[in-house]
Tab-separated table of C-alpha atoms in Angstrom:
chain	number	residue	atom	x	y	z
A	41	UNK	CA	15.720	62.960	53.521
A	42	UNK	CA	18.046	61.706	56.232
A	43	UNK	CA	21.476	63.688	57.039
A	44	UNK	CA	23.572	61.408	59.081
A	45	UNK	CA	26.941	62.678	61.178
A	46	UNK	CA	29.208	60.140	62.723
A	47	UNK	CA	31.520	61.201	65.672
A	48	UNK	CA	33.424	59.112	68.153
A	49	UNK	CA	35.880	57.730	66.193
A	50	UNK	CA	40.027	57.918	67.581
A	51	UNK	CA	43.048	55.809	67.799
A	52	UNK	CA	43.018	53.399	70.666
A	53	UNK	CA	45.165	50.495	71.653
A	54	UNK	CA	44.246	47.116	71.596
A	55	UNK	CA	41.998	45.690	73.936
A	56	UNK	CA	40.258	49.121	74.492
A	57	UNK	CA	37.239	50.581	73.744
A	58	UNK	CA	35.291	53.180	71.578
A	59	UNK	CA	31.972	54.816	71.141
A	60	UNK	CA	30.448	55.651	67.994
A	61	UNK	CA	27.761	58.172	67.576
A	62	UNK	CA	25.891	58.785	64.403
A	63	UNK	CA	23.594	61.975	64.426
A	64	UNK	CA	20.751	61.743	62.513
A	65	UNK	CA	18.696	65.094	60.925
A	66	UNK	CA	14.625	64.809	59.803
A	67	UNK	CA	11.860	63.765	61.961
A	68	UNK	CA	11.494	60.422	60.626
A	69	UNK	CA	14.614	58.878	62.212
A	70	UNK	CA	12.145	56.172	64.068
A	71	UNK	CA	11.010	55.038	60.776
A	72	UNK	CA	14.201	53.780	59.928
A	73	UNK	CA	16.473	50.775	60.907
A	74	UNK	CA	20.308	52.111	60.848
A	75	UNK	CA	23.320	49.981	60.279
A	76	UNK	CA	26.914	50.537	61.118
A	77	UNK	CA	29.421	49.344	58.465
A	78	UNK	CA	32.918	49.754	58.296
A	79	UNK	CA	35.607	49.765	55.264
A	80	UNK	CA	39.079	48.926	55.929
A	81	UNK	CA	41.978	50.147	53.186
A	82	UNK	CA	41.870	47.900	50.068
A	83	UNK	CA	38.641	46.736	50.984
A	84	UNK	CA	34.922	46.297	50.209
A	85	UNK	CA	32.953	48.202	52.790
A	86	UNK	CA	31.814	45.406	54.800
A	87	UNK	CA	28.284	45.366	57.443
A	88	UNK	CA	28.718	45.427	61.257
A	89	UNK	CA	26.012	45.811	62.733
A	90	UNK	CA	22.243	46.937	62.334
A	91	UNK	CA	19.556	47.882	64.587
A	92	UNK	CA	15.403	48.113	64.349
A	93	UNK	CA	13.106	51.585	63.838
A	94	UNK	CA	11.813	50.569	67.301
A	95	UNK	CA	15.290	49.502	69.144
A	96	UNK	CA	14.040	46.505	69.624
A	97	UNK	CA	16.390	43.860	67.731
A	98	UNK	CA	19.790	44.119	67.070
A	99	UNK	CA	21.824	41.831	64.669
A	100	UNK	CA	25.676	41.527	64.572
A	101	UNK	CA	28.218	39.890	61.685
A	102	UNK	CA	30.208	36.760	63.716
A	103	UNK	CA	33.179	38.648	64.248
A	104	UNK	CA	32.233	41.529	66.463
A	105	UNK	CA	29.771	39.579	68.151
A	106	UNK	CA	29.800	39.764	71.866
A	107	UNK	CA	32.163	43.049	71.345
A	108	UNK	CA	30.414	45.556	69.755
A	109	UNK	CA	26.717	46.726	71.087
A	110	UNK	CA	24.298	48.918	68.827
A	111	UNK	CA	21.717	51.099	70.351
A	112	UNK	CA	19.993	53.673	69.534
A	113	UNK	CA	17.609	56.216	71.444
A	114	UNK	CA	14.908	57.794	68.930
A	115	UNK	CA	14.082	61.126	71.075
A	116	UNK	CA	18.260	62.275	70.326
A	117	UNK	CA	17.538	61.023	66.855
A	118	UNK	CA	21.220	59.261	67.873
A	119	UNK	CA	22.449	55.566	66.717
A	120	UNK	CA	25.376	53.994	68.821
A	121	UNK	CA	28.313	51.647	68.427
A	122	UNK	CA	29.733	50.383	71.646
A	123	UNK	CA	33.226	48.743	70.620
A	124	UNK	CA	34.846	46.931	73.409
A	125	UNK	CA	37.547	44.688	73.090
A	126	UNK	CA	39.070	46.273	69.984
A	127	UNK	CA	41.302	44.557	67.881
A	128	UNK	CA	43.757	45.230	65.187
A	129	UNK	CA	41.433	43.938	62.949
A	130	UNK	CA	38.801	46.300	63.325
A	131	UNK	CA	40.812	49.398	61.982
A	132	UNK	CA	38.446	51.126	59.142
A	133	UNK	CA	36.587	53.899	58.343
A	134	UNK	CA	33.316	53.673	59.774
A	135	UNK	CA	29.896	54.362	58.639
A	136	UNK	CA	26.662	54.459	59.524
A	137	UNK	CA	23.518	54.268	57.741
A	138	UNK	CA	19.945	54.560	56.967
A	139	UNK	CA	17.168	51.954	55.594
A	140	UNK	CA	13.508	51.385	55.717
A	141	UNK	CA	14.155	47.739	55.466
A	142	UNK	CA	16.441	45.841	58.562
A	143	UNK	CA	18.774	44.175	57.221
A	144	UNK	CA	22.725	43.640	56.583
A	145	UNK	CA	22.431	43.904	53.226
A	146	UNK	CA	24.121	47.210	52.016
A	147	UNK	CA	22.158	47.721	48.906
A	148	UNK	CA	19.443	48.485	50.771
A	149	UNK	CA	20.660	51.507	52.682
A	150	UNK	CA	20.276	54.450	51.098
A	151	UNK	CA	21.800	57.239	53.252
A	152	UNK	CA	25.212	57.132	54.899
A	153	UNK	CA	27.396	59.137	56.596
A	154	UNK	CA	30.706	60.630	56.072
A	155	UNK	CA	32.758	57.988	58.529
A	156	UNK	CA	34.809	57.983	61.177
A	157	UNK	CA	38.098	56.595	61.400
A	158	UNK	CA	38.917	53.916	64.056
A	159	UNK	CA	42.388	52.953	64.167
A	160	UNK	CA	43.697	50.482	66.552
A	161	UNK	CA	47.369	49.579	67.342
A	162	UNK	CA	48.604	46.419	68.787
C-alpha cells in the first residue's frame, strides 16, 4: 500500500512558478515510478509527467516540456514538480501517482493522491 499527499499547490500569475510536492507513506516508495497528472474543469485527467523507481529518467508530455522538471529523492520518500513558466493553460487540479510500471499511461497507476489545485491568472 502506497498513501500519497500532494502539497504545493497556490494561485500564481502567469509567467511564475510553483513547486509540487507529493508525500509518499510505505517503505517501498523506490520500487515505484510516480507520475504527475493534472485535470482541468470539464476535462479528462490528462498525464504530465513521470519519473523512474531509481530517479534516473524522466519523461514529459510536449507541452510542459522544457517548463516543468520532475524529481524525486527516495530517502524523503518525496516526488517533485518544478513548474516554471506557468501558463493559463496549466490551471487544474493536480495529482500525483504511483506505478510499478513507468509509463504515461494512466491505467497503469494504481494509487493517487488527493490533488492540489494550481490556478494561474493571466
Amino acid at each position: 500500500q502506497v498513501q500519497l499527499v500532494e502539497s504545493g499547490g497556490g494561485l500564481v500569475q502567469a509567467g511564475g512558478s510553483l513547486r509540487l510536492s507529493c508525500a509518499a507513506s510505505g517503505r517501498t516508495f523506490s520500487s515505484y515510478a510516480m507520475g504527475w497528472f493534472r485535470q482541468a474543469p470539464g476535462k479528462e485527467r490528462e498525464y504530465v509527467a513521470h519519473i523512474t523507481s531509481n530517479g534516473r529518467n524522466t519523461y514529459y508530455t510536449d507541452s510542459v516540456k522544457g517548463r516543468f522538471t520532475i524529481s524525486r529523492d527516495n530517502a524523503k520518500n518525496t516526488v517533485y514538480l518544478q513548474m516554471n513558466s506557468l501558463e493559463p493553460e496549466d490551471t487544474a487540479v493536480y495529482y500525483c501517482a504511483a506505478s510499478l510500471l513507468a509509463t504515461s499511461a494512466r491505467n497503469y497507476y494504481g494509487y493517487w493522491g488527493q490533488g492540489t489545485q494550481v490556478t494561474v491568472s493571466s
